PDB file of C-alpha atoms in Angstrom:
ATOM      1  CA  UNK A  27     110.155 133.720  69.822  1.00 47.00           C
ATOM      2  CA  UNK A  28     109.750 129.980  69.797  1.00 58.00           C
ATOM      3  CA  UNK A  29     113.368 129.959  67.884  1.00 55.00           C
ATOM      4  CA  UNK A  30     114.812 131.944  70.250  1.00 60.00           C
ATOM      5  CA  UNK A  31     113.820 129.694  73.486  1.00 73.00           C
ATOM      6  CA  UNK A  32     115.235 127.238  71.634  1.00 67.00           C
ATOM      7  CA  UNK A  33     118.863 127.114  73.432  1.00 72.00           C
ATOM      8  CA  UNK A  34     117.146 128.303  76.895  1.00 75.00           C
ATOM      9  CA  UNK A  35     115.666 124.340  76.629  1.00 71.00           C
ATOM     10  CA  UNK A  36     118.889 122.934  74.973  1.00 74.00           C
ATOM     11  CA  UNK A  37     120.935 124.263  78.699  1.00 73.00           C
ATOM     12  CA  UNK A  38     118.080 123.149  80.437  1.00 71.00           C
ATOM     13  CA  UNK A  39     118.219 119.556  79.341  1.00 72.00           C
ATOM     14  CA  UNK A  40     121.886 119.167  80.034  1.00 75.00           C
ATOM     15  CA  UNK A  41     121.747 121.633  83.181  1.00 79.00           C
ATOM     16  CA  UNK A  42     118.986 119.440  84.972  1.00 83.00           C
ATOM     17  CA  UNK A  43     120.191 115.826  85.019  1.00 80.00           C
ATOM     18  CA  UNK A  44     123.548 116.773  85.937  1.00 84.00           C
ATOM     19  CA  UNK A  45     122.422 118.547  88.603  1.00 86.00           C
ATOM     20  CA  UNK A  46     120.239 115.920  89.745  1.00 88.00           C
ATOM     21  CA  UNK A  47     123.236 113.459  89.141  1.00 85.00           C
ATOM     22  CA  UNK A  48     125.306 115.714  91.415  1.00 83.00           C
ATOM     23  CA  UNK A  49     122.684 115.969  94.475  1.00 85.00           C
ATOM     24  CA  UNK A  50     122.263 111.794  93.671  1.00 84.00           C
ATOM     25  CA  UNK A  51     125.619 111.535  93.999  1.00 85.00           C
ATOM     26  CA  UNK A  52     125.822 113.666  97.422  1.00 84.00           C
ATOM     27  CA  UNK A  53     123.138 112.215  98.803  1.00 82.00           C
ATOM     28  CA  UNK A  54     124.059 108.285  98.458  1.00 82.00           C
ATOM     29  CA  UNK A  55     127.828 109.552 100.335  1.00 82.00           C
ATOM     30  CA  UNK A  56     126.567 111.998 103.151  1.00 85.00           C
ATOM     31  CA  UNK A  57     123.043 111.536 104.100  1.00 88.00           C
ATOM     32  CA  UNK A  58     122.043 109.743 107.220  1.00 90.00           C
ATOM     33  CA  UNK A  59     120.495 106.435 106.792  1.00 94.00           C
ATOM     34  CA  UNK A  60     120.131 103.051 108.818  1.00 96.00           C
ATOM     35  CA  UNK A  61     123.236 100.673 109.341  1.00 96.00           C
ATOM     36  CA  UNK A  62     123.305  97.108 111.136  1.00 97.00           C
ATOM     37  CA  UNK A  63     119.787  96.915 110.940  1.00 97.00           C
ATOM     38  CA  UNK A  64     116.955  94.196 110.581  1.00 98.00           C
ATOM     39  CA  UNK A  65     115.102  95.856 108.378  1.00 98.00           C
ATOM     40  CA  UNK A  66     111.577  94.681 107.107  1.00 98.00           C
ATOM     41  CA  UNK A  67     109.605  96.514 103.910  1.00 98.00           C
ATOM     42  CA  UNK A  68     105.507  96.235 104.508  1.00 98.00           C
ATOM     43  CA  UNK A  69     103.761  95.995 101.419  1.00 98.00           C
ATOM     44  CA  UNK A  70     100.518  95.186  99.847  1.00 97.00           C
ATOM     45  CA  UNK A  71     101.063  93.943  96.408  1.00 96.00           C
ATOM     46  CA  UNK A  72     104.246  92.330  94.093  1.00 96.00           C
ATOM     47  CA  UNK A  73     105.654  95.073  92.718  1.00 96.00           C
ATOM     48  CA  UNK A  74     104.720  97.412  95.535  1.00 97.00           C
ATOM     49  CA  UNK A  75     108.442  97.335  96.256  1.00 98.00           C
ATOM     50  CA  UNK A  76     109.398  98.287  93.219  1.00 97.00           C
ATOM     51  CA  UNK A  77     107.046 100.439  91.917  1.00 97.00           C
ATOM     52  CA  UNK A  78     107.582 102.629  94.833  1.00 98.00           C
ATOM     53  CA  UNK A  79     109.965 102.113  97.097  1.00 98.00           C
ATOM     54  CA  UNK A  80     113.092 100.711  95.070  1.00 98.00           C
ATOM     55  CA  UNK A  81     115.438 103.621  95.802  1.00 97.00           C
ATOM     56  CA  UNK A  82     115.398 102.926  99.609  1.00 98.00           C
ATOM     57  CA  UNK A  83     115.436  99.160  99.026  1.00 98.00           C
ATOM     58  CA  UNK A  84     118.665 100.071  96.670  1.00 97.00           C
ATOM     59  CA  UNK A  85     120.414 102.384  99.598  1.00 96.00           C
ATOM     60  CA  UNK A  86     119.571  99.766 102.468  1.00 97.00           C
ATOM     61  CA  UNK A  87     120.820  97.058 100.779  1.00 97.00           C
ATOM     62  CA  UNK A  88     124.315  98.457  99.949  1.00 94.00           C
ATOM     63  CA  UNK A  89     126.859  96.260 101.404  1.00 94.00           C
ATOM     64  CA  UNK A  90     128.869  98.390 103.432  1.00 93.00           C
ATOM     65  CA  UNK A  91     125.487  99.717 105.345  1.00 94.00           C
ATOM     66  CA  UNK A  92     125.143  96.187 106.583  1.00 96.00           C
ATOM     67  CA  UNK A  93     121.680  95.966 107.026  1.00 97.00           C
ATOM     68  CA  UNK A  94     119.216  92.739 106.512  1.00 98.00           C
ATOM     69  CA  UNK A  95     116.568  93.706 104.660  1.00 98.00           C
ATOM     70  CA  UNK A  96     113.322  91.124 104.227  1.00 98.00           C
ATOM     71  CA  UNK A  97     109.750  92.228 102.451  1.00 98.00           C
ATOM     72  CA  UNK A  98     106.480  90.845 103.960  1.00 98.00           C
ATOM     73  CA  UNK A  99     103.638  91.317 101.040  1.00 98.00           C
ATOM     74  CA  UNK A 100     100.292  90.854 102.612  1.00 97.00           C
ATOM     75  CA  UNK A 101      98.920  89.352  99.642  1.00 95.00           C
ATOM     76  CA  UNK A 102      99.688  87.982  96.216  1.00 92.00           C
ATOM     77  CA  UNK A 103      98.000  90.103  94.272  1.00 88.00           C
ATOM     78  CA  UNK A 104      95.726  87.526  93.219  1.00 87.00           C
ATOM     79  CA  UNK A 105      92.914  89.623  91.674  1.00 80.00           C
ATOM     80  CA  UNK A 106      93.556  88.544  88.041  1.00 83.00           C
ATOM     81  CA  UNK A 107      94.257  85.417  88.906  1.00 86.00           C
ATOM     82  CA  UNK A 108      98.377  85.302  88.499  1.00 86.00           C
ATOM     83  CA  UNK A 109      98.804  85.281  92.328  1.00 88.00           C
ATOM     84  CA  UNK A 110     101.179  82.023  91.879  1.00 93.00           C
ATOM     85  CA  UNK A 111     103.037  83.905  89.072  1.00 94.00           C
ATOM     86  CA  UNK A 112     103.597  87.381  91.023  1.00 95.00           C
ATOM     87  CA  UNK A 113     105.144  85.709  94.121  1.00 95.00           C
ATOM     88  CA  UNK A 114     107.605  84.362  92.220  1.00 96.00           C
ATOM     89  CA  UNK A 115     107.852  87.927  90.575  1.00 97.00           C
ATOM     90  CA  UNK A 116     108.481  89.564  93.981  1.00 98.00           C
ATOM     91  CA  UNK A 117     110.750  87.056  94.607  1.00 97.00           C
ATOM     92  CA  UNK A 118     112.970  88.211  91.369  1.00 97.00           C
ATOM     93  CA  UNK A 119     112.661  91.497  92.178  1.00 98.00           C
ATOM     94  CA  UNK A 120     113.442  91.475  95.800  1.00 98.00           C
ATOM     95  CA  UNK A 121     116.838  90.247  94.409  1.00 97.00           C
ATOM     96  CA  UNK A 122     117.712  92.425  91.758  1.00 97.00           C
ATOM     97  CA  UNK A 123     116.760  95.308  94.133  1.00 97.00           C
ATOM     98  CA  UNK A 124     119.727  94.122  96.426  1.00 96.00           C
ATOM     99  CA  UNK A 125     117.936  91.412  99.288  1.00 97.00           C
ATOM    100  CA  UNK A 126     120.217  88.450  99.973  1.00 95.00           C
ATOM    101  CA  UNK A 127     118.084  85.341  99.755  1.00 96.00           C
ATOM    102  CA  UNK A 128     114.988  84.110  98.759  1.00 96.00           C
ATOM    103  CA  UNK A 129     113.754  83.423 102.354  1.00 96.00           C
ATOM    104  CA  UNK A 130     114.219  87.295 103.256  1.00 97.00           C
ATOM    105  CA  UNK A 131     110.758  88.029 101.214  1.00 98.00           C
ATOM    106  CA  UNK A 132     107.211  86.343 102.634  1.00 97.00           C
ATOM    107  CA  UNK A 133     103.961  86.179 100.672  1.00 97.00           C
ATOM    108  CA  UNK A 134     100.932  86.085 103.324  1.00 95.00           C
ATOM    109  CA  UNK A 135      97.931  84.618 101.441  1.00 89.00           C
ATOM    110  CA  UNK A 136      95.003  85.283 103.623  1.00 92.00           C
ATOM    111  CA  UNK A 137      91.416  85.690 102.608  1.00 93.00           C
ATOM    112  CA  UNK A 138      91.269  88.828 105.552  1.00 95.00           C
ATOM    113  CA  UNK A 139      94.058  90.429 103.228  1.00 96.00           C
ATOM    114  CA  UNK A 140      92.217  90.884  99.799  1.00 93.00           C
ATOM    115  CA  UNK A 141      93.621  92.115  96.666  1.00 93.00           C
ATOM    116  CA  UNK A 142      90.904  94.939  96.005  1.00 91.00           C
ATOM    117  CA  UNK A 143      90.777  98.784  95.436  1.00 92.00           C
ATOM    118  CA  UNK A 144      87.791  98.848  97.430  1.00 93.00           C
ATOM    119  CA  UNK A 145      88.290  96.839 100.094  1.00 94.00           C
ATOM    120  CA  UNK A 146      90.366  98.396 103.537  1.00 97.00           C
ATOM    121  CA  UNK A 147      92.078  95.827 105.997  1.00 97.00           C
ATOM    122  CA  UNK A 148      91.437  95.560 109.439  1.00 97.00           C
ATOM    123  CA  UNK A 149      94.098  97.357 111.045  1.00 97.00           C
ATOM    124  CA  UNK A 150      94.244  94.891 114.301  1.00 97.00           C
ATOM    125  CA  UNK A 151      94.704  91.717 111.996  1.00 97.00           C
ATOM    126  CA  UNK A 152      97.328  93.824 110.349  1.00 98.00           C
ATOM    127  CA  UNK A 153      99.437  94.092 113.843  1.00 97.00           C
ATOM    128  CA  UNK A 154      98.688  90.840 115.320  1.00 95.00           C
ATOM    129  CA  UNK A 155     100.043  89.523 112.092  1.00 96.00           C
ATOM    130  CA  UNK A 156     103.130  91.874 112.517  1.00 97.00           C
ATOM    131  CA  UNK A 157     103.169  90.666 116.183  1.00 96.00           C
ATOM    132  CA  UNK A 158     102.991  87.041 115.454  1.00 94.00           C
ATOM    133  CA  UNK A 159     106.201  87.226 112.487  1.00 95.00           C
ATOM    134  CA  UNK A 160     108.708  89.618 114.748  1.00 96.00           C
ATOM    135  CA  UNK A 161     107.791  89.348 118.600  1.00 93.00           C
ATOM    136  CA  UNK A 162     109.216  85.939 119.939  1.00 80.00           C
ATOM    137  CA  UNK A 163     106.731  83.733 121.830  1.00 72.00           C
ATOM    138  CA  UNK A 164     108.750  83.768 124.587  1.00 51.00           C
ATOM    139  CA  UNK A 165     109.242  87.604 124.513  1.00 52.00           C
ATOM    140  CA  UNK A 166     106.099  87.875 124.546  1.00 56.00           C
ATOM    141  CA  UNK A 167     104.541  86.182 127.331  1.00 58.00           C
ATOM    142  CA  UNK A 168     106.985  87.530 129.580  1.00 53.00           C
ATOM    143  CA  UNK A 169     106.121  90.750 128.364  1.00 54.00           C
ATOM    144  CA  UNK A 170     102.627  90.104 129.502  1.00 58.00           C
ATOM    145  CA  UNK A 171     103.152  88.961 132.784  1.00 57.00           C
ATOM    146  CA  UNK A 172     106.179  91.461 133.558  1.00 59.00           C
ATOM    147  CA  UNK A 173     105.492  94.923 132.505  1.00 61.00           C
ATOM    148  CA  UNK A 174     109.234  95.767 133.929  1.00 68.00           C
ATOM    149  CA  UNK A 175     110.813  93.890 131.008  1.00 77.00           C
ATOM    150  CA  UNK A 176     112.096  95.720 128.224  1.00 84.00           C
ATOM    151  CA  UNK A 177     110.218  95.460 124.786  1.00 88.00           C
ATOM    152  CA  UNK A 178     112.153  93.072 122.083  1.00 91.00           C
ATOM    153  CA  UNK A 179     111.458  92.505 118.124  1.00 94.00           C
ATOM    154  CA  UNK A 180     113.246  90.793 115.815  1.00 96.00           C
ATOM    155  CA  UNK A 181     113.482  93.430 113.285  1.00 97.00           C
ATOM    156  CA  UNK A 182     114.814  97.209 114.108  1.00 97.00           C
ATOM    157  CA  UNK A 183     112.420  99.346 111.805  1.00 98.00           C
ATOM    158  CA  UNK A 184     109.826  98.731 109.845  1.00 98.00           C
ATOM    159  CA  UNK A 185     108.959 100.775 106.386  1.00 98.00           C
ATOM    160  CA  UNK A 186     105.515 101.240 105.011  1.00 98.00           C
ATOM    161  CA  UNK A 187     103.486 103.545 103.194  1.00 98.00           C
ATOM    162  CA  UNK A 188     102.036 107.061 104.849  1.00 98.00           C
ATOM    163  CA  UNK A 189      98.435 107.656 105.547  1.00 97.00           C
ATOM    164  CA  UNK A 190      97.621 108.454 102.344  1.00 97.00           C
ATOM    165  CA  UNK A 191      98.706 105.614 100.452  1.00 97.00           C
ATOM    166  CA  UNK A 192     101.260 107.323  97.700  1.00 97.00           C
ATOM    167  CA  UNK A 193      97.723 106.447  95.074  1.00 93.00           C
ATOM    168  CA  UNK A 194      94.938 106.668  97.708  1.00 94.00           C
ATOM    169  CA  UNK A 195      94.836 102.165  97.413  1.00 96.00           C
ATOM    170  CA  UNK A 196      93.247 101.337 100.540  1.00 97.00           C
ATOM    171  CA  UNK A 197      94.882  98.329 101.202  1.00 97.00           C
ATOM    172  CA  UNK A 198      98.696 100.716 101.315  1.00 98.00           C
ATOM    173  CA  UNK A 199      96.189 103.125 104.234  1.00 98.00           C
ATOM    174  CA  UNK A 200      95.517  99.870 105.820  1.00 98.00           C
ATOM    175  CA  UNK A 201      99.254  98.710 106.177  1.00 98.00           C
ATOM    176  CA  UNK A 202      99.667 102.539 107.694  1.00 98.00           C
ATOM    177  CA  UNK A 203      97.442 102.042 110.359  1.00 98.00           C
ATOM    178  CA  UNK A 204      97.977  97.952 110.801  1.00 98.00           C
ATOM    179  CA  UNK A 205     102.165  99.446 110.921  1.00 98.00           C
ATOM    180  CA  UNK A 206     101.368 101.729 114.087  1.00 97.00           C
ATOM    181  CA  UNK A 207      99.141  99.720 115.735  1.00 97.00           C
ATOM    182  CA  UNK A 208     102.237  97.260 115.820  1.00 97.00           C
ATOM    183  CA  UNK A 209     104.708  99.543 116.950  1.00 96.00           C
ATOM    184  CA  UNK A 210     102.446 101.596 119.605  1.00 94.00           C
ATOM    185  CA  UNK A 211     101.043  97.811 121.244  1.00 93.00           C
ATOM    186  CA  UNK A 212     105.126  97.179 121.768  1.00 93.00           C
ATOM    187  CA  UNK A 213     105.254  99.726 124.527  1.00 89.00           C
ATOM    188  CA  UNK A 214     101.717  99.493 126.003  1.00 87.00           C
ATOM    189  CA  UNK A 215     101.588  99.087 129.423  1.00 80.00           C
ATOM    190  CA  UNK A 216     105.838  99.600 129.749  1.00 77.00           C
ATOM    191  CA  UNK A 217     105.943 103.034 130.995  1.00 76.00           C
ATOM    192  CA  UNK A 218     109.904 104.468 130.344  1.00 78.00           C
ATOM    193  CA  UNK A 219     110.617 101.878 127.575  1.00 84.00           C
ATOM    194  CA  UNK A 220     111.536 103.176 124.350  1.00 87.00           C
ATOM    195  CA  UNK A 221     109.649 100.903 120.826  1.00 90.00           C
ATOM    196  CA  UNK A 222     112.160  98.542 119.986  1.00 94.00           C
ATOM    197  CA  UNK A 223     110.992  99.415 116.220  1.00 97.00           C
ATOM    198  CA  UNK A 224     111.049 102.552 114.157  1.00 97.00           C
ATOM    199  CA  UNK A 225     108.776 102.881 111.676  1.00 98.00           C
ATOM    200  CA  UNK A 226     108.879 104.901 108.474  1.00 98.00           C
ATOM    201  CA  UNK A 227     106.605 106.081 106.377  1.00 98.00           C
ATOM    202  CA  UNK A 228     106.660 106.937 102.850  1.00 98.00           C
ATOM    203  CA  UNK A 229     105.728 110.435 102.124  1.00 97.00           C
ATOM    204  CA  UNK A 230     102.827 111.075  99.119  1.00 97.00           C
ATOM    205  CA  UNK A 231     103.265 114.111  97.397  1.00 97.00           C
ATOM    206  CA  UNK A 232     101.060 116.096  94.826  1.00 95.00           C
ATOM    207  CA  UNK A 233      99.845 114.830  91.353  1.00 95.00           C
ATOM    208  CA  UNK A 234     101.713 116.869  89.823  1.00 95.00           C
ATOM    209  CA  UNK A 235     105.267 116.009  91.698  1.00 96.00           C
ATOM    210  CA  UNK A 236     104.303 112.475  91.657  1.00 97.00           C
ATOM    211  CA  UNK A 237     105.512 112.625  88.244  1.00 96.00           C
ATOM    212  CA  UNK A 238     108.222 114.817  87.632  1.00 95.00           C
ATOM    213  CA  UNK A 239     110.393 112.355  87.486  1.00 95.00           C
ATOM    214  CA  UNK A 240     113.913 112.708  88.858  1.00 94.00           C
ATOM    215  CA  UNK A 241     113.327 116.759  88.286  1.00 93.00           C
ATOM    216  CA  UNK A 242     111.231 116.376  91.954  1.00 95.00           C
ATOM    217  CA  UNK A 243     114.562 116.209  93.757  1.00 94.00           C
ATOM    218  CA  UNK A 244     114.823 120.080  94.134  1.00 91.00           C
ATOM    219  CA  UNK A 245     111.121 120.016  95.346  1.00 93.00           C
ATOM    220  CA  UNK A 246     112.454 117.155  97.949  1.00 93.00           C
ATOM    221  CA  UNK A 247     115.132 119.307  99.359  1.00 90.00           C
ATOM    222  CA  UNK A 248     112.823 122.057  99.734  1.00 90.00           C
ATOM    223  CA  UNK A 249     110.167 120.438 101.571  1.00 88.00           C
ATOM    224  CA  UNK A 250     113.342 119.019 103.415  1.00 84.00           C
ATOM    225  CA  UNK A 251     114.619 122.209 104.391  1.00 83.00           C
ATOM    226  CA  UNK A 252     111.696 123.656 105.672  1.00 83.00           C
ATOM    227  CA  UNK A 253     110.652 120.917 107.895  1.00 77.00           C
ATOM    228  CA  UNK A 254     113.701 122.166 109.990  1.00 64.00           C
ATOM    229  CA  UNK A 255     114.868 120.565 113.073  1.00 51.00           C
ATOM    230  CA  UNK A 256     111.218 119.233 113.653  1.00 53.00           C
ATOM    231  CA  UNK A 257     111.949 116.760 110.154  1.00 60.00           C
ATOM    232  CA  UNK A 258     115.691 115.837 111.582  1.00 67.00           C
ATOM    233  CA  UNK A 259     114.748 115.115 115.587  1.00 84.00           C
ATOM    234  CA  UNK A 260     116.270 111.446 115.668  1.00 88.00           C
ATOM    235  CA  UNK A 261     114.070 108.235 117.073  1.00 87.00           C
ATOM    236  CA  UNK A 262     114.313 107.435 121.073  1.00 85.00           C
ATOM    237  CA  UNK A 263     117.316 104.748 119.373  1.00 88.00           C
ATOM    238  CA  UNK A 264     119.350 107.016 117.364  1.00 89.00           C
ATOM    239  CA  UNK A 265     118.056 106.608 114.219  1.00 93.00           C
ATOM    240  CA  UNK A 266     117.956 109.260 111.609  1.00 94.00           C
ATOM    241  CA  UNK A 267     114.510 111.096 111.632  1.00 92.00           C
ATOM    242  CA  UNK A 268     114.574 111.334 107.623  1.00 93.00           C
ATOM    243  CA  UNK A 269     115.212 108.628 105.363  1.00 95.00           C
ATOM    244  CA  UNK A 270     116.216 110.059 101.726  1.00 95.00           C
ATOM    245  CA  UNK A 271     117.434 108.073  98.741  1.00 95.00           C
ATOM    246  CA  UNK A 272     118.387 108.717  95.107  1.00 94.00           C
ATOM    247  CA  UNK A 273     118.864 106.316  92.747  1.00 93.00           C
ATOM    248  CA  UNK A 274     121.577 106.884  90.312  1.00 91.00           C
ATOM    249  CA  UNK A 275     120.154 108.634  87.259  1.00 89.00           C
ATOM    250  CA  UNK A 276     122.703 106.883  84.522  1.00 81.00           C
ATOM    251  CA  UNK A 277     125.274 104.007  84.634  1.00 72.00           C
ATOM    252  CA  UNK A 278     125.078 100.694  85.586  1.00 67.00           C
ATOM    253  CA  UNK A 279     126.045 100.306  88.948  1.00 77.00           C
ATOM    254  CA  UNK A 280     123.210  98.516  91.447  1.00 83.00           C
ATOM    255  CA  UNK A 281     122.184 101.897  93.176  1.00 88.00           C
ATOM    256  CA  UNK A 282     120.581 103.542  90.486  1.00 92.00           C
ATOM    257  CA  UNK A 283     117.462 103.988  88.240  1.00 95.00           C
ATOM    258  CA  UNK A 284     118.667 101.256  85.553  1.00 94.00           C
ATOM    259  CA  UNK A 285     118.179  98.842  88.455  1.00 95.00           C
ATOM    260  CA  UNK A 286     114.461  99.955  90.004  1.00 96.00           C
ATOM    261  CA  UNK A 287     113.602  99.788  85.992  1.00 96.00           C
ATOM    262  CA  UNK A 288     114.625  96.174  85.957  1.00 95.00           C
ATOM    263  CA  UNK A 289     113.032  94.836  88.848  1.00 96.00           C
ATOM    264  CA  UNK A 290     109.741  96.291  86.949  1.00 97.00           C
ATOM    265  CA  UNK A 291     110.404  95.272  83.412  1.00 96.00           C
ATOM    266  CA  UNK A 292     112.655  91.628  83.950  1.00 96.00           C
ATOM    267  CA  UNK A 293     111.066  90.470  87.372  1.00 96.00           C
ATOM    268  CA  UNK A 294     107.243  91.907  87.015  1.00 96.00           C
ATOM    269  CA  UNK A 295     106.441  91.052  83.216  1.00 95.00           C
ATOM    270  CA  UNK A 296     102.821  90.003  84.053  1.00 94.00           C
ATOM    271  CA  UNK A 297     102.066  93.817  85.236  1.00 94.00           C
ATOM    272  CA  UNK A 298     103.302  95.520  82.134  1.00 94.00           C
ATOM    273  CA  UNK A 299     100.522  96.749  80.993  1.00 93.00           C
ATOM    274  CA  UNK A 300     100.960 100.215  78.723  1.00 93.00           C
ATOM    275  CA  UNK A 301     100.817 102.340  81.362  1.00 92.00           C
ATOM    276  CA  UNK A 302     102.904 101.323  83.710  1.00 94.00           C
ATOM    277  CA  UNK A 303     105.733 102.637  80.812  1.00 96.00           C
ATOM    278  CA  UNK A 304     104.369 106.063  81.799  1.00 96.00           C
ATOM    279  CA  UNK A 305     104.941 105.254  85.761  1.00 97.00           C
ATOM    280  CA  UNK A 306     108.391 103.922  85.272  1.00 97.00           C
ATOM    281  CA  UNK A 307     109.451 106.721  83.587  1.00 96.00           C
ATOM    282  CA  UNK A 308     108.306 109.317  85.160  1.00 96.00           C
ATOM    283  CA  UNK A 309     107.471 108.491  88.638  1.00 97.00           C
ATOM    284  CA  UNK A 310     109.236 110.301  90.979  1.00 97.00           C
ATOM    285  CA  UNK A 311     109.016 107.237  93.301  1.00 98.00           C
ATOM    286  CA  UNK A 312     111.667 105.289  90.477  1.00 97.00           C
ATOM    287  CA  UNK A 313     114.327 107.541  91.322  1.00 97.00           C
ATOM    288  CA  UNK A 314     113.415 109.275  94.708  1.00 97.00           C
ATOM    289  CA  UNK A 315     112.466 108.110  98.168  1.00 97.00           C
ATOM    290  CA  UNK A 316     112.016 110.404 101.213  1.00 96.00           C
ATOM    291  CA  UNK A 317     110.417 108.355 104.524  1.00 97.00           C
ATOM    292  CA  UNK A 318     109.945 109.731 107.331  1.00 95.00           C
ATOM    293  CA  UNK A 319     110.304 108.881 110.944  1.00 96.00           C
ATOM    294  CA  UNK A 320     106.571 108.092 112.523  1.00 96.00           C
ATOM    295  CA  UNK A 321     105.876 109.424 116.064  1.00 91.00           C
ATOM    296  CA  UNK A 322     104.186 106.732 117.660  1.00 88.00           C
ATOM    297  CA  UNK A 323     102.774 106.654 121.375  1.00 81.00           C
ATOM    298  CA  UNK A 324     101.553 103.373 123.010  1.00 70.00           C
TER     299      UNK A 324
END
């Protein structure tokens, strides 16, 4: 019996990455996704952005989408010690994965940002920090003293991780929270005014889908497909209520799984450890993204 499954798994092991190559393909032409945007990625830790979100990194960053993409990492992931190193790390890998200059990614060192898998941030420091690096001065006193003005930002949308983290870390909850604090204290008090930010969110799935590697892409279009028109209801500015990306699963081209492995292995070489082999081959986070568009009332 064993013999005879035999060719059953041969099929299956050319049958699945083609398909996935196909749907990869598909997706990167016809999905919706952000253009002309200011664009900034929230994250905790170096190697946040490419341990989990270097597909949508990949797709935002493609030239003809136009977009300016920048990373602000709340801390340097200083809990060994190699803070110094893994700024520069980030820095590396916010290139590879497509940004455009070394001043688009920002380190915040603060002692009220901790490196710790214990320790949750305060979500209000979180979004006066936010407030403080994309509302203008200006802007923002005028706002105060004219609640008829409309609400500005320097940055169009804002992508984080969803309320559970993607691993549970509660300093990826805290830059949840911190994220729609931000977005909701935009619009406070401005009745009629629509968040000059959208925020995304990046959705955690099961244990078991977290690493299926590139083989979670039918699961993604499933749980796609039956979040209906509720999943695809665009923001108050247009924007696409979904967010999907899919890294390309061979070749060498910039959008594609090759790439998100690099930014780990060349930029990140002080946090590979053994095991984080096992997550960059078969987290479903190396080759897919899905975000999705957060709801937020002031």
């Amino acid at each position: 019996m064993a013999l005879s499954t035999l060719p059953t798994l041969g099929v299956l092991a050319v049958v699945l990455p083609l398909l996935y190559i196909y749907t990869a393909s598909v997706a990167q032409m016809r999905l919706p996704t952000l253009r002309n945007k200011r664009i900034c990625l929230l994250i905790a830790h170096p190697d946040d952005e490419a341990m989990f979100f270097a597909p949508t990194v990949l797709a935002l960053t493609r030239p003809d989408n136009g977009n300016h993409v920048k990373i602000l990492c709340l801390s340097s992931g200083n809990a060994d010690g190699l803070g110094e190193t893994r700024k520069k790390e980030l820095v590396k890998s916010g290139l590879l994965l497509g940004l455009k200059s070394e001043d688009d990614v920002l380190v915040v060192d603060s002692p009220d940002f901790p490196d710790s898998m214990t320790t949750t941030w305060d979500a209000t420091k979180i979004s006066s920090l936010l407030t403080s690096t994309f509302v203008p001065p200006l802007a923002a006193t005028k706002a105060s003293k004219n609640n008829t003005s409309p609400p500005t930002a320097t940055i169009d949308a804002l992508i984080t991780f969803d309320a559970n983290g993607i691993s549970s870390h509660p300093n990826h909850i805290s830059l949840y929270h911190g994220a729609r604090a931000f977005v909701a204290s935009l619009t406070r008090g401005k009745a009629g005014w629509a968040s000059p930010v959208d925020l995304y969110t990046l959705t955690t799935v099961s244990l078991p889908r977290k690493y299926f590697a590139f083989l979670d892409v039918f699961a993604t279009i499933i749980s796609l497909a039956l979040q209906g028109s509720g999943g695809s209801k665009k923001s108050d500015k247009g924007n696409p209520g979904a967010l999907v990306s899919m890294s390309s699963l061979v070749g060498g081209g910039r959008e594609s799984y090759g790439t998100a492995r690099k930014a780990m292995t060349e930029a990140h070489k002080s946090q590979m450890v053994w095991f984080r082999w096992g997550w960059i081959a078969l987290s479903r986070y190396m080759y897919i993204n899905d975000l999705r568009l957060e709801r937020v009332k002031s």
